CSV table of C-alpha atoms in Angstrom, one decimal:
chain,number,residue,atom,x,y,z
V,1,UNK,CA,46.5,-13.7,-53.2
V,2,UNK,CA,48.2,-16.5,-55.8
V,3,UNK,CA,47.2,-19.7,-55.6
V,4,UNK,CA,49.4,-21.5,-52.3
V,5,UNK,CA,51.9,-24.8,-52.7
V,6,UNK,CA,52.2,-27.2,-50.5
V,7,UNK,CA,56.3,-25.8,-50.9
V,8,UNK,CA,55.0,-22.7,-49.3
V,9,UNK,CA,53.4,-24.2,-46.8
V,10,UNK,CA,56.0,-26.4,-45.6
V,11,UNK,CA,58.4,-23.1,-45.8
V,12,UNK,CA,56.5,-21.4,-44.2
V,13,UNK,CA,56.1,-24.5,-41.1
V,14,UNK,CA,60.1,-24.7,-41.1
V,15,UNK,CA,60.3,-20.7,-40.9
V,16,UNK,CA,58.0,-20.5,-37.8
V,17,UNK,CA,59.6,-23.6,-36.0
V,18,UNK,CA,63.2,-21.9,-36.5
V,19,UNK,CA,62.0,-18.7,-35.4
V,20,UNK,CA,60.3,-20.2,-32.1
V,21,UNK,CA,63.8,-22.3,-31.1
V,22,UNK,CA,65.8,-18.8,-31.9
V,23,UNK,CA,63.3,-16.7,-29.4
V,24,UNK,CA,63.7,-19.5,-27.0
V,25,UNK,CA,59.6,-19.8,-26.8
V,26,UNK,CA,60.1,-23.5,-26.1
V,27,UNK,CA,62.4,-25.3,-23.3
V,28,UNK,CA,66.1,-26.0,-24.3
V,29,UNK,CA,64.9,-29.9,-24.1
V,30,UNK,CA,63.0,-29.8,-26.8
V,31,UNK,CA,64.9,-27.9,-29.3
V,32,UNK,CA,67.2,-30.4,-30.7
V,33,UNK,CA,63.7,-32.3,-31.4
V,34,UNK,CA,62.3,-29.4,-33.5
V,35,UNK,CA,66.0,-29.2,-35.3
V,36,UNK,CA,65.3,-32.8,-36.4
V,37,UNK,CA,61.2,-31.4,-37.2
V,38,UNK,CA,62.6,-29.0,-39.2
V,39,UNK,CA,65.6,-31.4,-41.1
V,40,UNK,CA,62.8,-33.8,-41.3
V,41,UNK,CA,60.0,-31.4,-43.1
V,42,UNK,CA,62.6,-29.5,-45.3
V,43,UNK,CA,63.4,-32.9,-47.0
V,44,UNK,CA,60.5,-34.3,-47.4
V,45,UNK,CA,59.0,-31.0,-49.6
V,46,UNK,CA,62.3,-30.6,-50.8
V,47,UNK,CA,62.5,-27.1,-49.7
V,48,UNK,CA,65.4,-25.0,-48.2
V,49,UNK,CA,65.3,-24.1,-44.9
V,50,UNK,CA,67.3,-21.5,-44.8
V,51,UNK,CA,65.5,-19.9,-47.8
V,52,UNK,CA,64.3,-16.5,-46.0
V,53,UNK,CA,61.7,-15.4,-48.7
V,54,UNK,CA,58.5,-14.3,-48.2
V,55,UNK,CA,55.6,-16.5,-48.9
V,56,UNK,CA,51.8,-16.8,-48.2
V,57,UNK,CA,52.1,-12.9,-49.2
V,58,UNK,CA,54.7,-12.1,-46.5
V,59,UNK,CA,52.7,-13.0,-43.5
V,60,UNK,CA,54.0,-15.3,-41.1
V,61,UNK,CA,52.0,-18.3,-40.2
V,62,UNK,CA,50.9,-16.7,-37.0
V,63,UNK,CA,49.7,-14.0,-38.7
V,64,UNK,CA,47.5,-15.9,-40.9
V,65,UNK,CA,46.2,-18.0,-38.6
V,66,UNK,CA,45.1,-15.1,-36.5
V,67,UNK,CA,43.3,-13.3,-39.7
V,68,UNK,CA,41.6,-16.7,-40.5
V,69,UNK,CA,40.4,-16.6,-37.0
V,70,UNK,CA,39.4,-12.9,-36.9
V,71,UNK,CA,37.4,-13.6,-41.0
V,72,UNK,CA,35.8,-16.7,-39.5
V,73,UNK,CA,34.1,-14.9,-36.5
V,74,UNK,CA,33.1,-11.6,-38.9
V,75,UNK,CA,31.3,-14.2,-41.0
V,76,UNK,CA,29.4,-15.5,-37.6
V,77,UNK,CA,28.4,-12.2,-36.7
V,78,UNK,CA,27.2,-11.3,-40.3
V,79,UNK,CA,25.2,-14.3,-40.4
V,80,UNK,CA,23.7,-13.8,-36.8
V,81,UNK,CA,22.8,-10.4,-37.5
V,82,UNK,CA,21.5,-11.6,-40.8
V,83,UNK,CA,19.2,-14.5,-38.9
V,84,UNK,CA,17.9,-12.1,-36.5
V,85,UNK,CA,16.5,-9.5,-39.9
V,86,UNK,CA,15.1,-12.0,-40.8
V,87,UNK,CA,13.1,-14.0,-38.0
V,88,UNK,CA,12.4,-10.1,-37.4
V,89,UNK,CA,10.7,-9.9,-40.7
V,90,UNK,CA,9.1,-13.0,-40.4
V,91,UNK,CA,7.0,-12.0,-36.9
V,92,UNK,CA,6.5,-8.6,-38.6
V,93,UNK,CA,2.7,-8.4,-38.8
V,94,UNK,CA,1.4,-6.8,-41.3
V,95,UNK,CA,-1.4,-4.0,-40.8
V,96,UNK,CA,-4.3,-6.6,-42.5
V,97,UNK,CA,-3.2,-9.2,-40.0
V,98,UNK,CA,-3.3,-6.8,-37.4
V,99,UNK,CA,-6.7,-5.3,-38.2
V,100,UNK,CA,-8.0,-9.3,-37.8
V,101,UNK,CA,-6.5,-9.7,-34.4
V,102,UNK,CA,-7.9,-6.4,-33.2
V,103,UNK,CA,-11.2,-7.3,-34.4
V,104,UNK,CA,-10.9,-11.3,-32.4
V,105,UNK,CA,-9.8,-9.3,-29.4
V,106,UNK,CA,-12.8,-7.2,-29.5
V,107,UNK,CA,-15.2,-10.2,-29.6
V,108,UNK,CA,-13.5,-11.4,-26.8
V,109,UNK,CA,-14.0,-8.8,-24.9
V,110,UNK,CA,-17.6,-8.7,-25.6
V,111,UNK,CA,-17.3,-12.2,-24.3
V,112,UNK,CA,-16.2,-11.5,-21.1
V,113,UNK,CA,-18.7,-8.8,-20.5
V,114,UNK,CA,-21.7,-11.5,-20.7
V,115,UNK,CA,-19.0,-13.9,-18.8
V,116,UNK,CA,-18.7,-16.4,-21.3
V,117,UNK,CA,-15.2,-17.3,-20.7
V,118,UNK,CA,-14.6,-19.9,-23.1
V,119,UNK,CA,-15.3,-18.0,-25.8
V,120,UNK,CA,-13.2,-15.1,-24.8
V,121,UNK,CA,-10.3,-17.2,-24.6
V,122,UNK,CA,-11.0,-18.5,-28.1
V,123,UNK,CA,-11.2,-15.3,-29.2
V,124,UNK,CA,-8.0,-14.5,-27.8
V,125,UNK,CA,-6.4,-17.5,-28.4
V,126,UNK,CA,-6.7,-16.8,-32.6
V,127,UNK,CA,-5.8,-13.5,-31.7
V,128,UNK,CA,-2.7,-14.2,-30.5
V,129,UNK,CA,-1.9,-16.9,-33.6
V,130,UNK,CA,-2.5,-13.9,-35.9
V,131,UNK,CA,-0.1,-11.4,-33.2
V,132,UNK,CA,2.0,-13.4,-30.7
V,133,UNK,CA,3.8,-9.5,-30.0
V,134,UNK,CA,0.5,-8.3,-28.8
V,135,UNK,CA,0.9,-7.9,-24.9
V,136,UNK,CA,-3.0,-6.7,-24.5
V,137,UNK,CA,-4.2,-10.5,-26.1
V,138,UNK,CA,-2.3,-12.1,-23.7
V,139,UNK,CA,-3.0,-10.1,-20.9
V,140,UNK,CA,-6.6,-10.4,-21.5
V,141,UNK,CA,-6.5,-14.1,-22.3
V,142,UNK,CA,-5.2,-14.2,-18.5
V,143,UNK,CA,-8.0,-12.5,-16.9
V,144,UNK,CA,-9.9,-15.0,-18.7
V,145,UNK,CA,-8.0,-17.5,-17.6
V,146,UNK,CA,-8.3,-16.4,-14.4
V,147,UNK,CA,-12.4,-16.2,-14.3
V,148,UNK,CA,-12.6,-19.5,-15.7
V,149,UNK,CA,-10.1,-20.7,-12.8
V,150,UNK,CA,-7.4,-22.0,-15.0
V,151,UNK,CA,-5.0,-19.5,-12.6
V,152,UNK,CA,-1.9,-22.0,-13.6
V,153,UNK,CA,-2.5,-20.7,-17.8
V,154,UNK,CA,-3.0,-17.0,-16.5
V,155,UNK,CA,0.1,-17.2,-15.1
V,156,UNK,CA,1.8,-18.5,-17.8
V,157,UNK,CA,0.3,-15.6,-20.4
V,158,UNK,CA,0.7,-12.9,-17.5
V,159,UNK,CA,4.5,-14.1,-17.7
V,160,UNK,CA,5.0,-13.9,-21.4
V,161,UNK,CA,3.5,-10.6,-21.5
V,162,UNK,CA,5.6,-9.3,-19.1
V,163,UNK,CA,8.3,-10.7,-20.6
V,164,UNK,CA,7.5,-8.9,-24.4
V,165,UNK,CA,7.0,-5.3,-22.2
V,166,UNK,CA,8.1,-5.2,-18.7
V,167,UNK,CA,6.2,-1.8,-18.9
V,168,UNK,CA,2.8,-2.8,-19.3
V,169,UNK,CA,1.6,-2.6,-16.0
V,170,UNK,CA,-1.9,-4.5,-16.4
V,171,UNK,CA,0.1,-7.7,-17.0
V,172,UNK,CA,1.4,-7.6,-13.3
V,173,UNK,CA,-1.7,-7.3,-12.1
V,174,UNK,CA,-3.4,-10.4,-13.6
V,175,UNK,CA,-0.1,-12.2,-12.3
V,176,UNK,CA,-0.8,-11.3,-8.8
V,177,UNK,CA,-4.2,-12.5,-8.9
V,178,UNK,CA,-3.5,-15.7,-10.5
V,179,UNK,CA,-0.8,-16.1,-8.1
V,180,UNK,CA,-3.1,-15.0,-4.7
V,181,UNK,CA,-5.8,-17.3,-6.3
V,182,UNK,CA,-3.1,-20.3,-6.5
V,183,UNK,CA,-2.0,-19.9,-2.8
V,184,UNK,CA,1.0,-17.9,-3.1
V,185,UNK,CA,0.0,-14.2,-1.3
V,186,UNK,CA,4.2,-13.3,-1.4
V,187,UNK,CA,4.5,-13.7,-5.4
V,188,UNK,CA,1.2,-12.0,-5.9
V,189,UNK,CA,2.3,-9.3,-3.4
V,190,UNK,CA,5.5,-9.3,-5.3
V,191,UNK,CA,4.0,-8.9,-8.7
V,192,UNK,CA,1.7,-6.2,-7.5
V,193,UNK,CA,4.7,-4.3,-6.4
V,194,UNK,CA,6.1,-4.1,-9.8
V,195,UNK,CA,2.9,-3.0,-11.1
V,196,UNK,CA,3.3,-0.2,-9.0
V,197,UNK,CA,7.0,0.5,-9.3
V,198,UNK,CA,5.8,0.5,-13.5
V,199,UNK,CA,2.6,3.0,-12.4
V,200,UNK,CA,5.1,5.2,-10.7
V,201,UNK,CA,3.2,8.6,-9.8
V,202,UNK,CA,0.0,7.3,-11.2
V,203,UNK,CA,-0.9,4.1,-9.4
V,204,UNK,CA,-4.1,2.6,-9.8
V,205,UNK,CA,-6.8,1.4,-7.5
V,206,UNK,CA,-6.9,-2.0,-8.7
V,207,UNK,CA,-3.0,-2.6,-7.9
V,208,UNK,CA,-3.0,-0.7,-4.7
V,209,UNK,CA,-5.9,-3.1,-3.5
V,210,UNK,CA,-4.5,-6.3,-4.9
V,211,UNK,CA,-1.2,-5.2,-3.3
V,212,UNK,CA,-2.3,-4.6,0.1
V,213,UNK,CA,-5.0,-7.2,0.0
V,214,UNK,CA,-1.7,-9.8,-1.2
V,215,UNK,CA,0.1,-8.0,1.9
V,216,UNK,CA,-2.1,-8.2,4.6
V,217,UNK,CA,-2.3,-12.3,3.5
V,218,UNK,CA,1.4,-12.4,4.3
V,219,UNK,CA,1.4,-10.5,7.5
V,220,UNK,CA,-1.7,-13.0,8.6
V,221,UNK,CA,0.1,-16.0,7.8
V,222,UNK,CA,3.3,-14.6,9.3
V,223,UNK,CA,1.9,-13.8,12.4
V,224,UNK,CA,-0.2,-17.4,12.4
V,225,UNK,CA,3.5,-18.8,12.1
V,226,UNK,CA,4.7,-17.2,14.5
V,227,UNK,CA,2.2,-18.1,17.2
V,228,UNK,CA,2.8,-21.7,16.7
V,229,UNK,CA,6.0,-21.7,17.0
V,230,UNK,CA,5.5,-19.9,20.9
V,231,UNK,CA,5.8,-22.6,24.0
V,232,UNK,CA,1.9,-22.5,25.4
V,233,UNK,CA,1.4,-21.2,28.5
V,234,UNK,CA,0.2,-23.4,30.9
V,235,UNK,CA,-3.8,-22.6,31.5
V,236,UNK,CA,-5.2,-21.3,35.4
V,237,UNK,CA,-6.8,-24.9,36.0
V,238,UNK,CA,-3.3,-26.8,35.4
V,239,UNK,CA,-1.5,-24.6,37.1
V,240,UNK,CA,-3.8,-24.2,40.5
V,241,UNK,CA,-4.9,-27.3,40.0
V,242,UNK,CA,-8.9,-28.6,39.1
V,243,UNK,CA,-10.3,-28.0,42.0
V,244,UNK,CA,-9.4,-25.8,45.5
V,245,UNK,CA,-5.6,-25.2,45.2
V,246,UNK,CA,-3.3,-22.9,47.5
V,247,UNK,CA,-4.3,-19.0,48.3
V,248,UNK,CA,-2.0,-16.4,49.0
V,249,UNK,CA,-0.2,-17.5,52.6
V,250,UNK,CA,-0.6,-21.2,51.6
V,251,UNK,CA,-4.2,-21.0,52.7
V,252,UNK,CA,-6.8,-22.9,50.3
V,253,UNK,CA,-8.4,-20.7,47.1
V,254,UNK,CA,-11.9,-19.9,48.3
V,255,UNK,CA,-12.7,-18.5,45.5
V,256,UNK,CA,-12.8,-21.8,43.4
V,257,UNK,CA,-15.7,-22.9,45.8
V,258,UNK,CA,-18.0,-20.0,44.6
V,259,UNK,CA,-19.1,-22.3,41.7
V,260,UNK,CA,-19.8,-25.3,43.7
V,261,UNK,CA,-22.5,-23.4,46.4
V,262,UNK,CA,-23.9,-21.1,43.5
V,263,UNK,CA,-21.9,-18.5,42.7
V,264,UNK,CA,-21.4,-15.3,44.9
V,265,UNK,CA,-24.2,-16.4,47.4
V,266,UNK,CA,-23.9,-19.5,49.3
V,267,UNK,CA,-25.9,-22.4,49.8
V,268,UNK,CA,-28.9,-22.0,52.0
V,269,UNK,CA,-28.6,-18.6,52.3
V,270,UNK,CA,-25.7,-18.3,53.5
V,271,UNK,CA,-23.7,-15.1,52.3
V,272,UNK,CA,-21.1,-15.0,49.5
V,273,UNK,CA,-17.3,-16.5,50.3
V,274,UNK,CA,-16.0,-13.6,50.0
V,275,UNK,CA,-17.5,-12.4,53.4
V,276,UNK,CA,-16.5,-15.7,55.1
V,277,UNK,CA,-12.9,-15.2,54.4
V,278,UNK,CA,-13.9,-11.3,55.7
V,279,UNK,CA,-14.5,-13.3,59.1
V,280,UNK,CA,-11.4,-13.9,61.0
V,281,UNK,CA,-13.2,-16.7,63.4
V,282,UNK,CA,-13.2,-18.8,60.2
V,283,UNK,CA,-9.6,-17.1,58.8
V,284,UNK,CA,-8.2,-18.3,61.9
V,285,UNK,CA,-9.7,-21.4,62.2
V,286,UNK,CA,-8.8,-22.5,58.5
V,287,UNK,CA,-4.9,-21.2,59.4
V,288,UNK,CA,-4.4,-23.3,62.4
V,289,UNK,CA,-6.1,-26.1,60.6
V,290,UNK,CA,-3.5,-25.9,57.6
V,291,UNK,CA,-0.3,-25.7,60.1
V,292,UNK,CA,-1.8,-28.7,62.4
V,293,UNK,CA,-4.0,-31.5,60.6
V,294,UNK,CA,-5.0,-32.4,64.0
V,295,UNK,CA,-6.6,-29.2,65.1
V,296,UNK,CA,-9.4,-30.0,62.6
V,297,UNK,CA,-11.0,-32.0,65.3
V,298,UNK,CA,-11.2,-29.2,67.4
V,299,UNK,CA,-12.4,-26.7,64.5
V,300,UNK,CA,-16.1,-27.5,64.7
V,301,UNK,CA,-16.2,-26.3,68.5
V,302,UNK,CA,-16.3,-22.6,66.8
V,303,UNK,CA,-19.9,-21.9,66.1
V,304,UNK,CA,-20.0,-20.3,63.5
V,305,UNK,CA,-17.5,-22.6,61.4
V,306,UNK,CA,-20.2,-25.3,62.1
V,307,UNK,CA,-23.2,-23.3,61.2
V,308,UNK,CA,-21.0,-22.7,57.4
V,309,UNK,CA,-20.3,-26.6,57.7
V,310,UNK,CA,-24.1,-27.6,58.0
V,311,UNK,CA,-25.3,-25.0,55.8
V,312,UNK,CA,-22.9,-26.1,53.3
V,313,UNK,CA,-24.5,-29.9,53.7
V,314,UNK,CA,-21.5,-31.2,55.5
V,315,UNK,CA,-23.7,-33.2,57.4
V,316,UNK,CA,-24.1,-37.2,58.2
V,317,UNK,CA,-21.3,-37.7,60.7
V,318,UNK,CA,-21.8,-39.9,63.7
V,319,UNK,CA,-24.3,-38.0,66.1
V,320,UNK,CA,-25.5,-35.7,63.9
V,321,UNK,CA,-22.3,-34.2,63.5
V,322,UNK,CA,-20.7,-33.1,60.3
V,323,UNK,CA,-18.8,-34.9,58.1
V,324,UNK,CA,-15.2,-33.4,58.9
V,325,UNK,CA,-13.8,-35.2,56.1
V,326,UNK,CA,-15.3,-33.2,53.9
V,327,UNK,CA,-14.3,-29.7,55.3
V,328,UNK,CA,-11.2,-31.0,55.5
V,329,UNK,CA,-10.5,-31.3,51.5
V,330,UNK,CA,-11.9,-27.4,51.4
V,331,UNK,CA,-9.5,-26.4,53.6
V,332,UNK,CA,-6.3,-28.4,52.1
V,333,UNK,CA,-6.5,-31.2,54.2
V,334,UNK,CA,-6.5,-35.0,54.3
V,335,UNK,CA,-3.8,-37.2,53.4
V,336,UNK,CA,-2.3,-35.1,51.4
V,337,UNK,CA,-1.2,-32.5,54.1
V,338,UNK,CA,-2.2,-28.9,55.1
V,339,UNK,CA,-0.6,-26.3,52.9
V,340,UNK,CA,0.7,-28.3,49.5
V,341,UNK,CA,-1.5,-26.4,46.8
V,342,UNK,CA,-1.6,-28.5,44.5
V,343,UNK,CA,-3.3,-31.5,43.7
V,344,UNK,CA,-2.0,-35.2,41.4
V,345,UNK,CA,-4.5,-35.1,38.3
């Protein structure tokens, strides 16, 4: 196209202003305004308004503003596509370079075998400045990583690995470690799963162990969470009470005072509580005694309730006799009252 005037321009400006007041694309407000525009730009280039020629090669001013538009973002995609050849050309490695890294990535291999782990990542770490495409360098720069304990920087190369080909399965794997050795069972669990989803039919032993190792973790800690969380249940001793507390029928718990005479035999010979409460001369004596305090003076008249109570060293009352007192706390007695149960810690 000819070189454009400033006349054209300003035609063409007058042109698209009439044509936008005749199609009534703006509100009948504002067209006397643009008829004063269009007075006011005419003059001033000294053009005619009502010329109707073509100018700017017969395209309206729309239409070469939407061109410029549509040239300016065709330029923008050239040039994208043009940066990315070349930063593609620029990581391109060539096969020299690469025979270099292969050879650093075997010496830091052999490194590993005799577990010197700083010089496998050194190894690894020139490597990767010769090939920063390779996914094996940096997956094996994690696993040393990871043996030297720096778990944080294994995740980090597992990552980018990943990240350069989700398909190489081995980099998921020395994620999940890092990850199970940082704390974090679920993300290694998680990474372990990918690792199999990218084995598919052929899974290997390593992930399958790392992932249910990683898995079980979770379920522990789940379960540990879990049981926290429960209300505790109240033990035996809090509930019965510490020491005799109330039987079935409200009578007293003889079985508490198996511990105090020795177990399942009683003191001086005496059999085991479990026959005494077998002998309904004492069963009937320790019944009335829990319905009527009072009777317990009349208790020791049964003799063979006061052969248990001097056997049982209940002994030291006035004349002989034995300490009632005593027998009366076995039974539920005392100030507290026959039958309660329970006992005030």
């Amino acid at each position: 196209m000819s070189s454009v005037s400033n006349k054209d321009i300003a035609l063409s400006i007058v042109q698209f202003l009439k044509q936008a007041v005749a199609d009534k694309q703006v509100a009948e407000d504002y067209a006397e305004s643009l008829d004063v525009a269009i007075d006011c730009i005419a003059d001033a280039f000294e053009v005619n308004q009502d010329d109707e020629s073509k100018v700017l090669g017969g395209k309206s001013l729309s239409q070469l503003i939407e061109a410029g538009l549509a040239s300016k973002s065709s330029a923008s995609a050239t040039a994208t596509a043009s940066a990315s050849t070349t930063t593609a050309a620029s990581t391109e490695v060539d096969a020299e370079t690469k025979a270099k890294a292969d050879t650093l990535k075997v010496e830091g291999n052999r490194a590993m075998a005799t577990k010197d782990f700083p010089t496998a990542i050194a190894k690894y770490t020139a490597a990767i400045e010769l090939d920063g495409s390779n996914v094996v360098y940096l997956s094996n720069r994690a696993a040393a990583y990871s043996s030297s304990q720096q778990h944080e920087k294994a995740v980090v190369d597992a990552e980018k690995a990943i990240e350069l080909n989700p398909s190489f399965s081995k980099a998921y794997s020395r994620l999940g470690l890092a990850k199970y050795a940082l704390g974090d069972p679920k993300s290694a669990m998680d990474a372990y799963k990918r690792g199999l989803d990218v084995e598919g039919d052929n899974k290997s032993d390593a992930m399958t162990k790392g992932y249910e190792t990683a898995k079980s973790r979770v379920e522990e800690e789940l379960e540990k969470s879990i049981s926290k969380s429960e209300p505790e249940t109240p033990s035996e001793s809090s509930s019965t009470g510490s020491s005799t507390g109330a039987g079935a029928g409200g009578l007293p718990d003889l079985s508490s005072f198996a511990n105090m005479f020795g177990g399942a035999g009683g003191a001086g010979g005496m059999p085991p509580l479990s026959e005494l409460m077998n002998n309904p001369d004492i069963m009937q004596a320790a019944n009335r005694m829990m319905q009527d305090p009072q009777a317990l003076s009349n208790l020791m008249s049964n003799p063979a309730v006061r052969q248990m109570a001097q056997n049982f060293g209940l002994g030291g009352g006035a004349g002989g006799a034995p300490d009632l007192s005593n027998l009366a706390n076995m039974f539920g007695g005392g100030a507290g009252g026959a039958g309660s149960g329970s006992h005030e810690e």
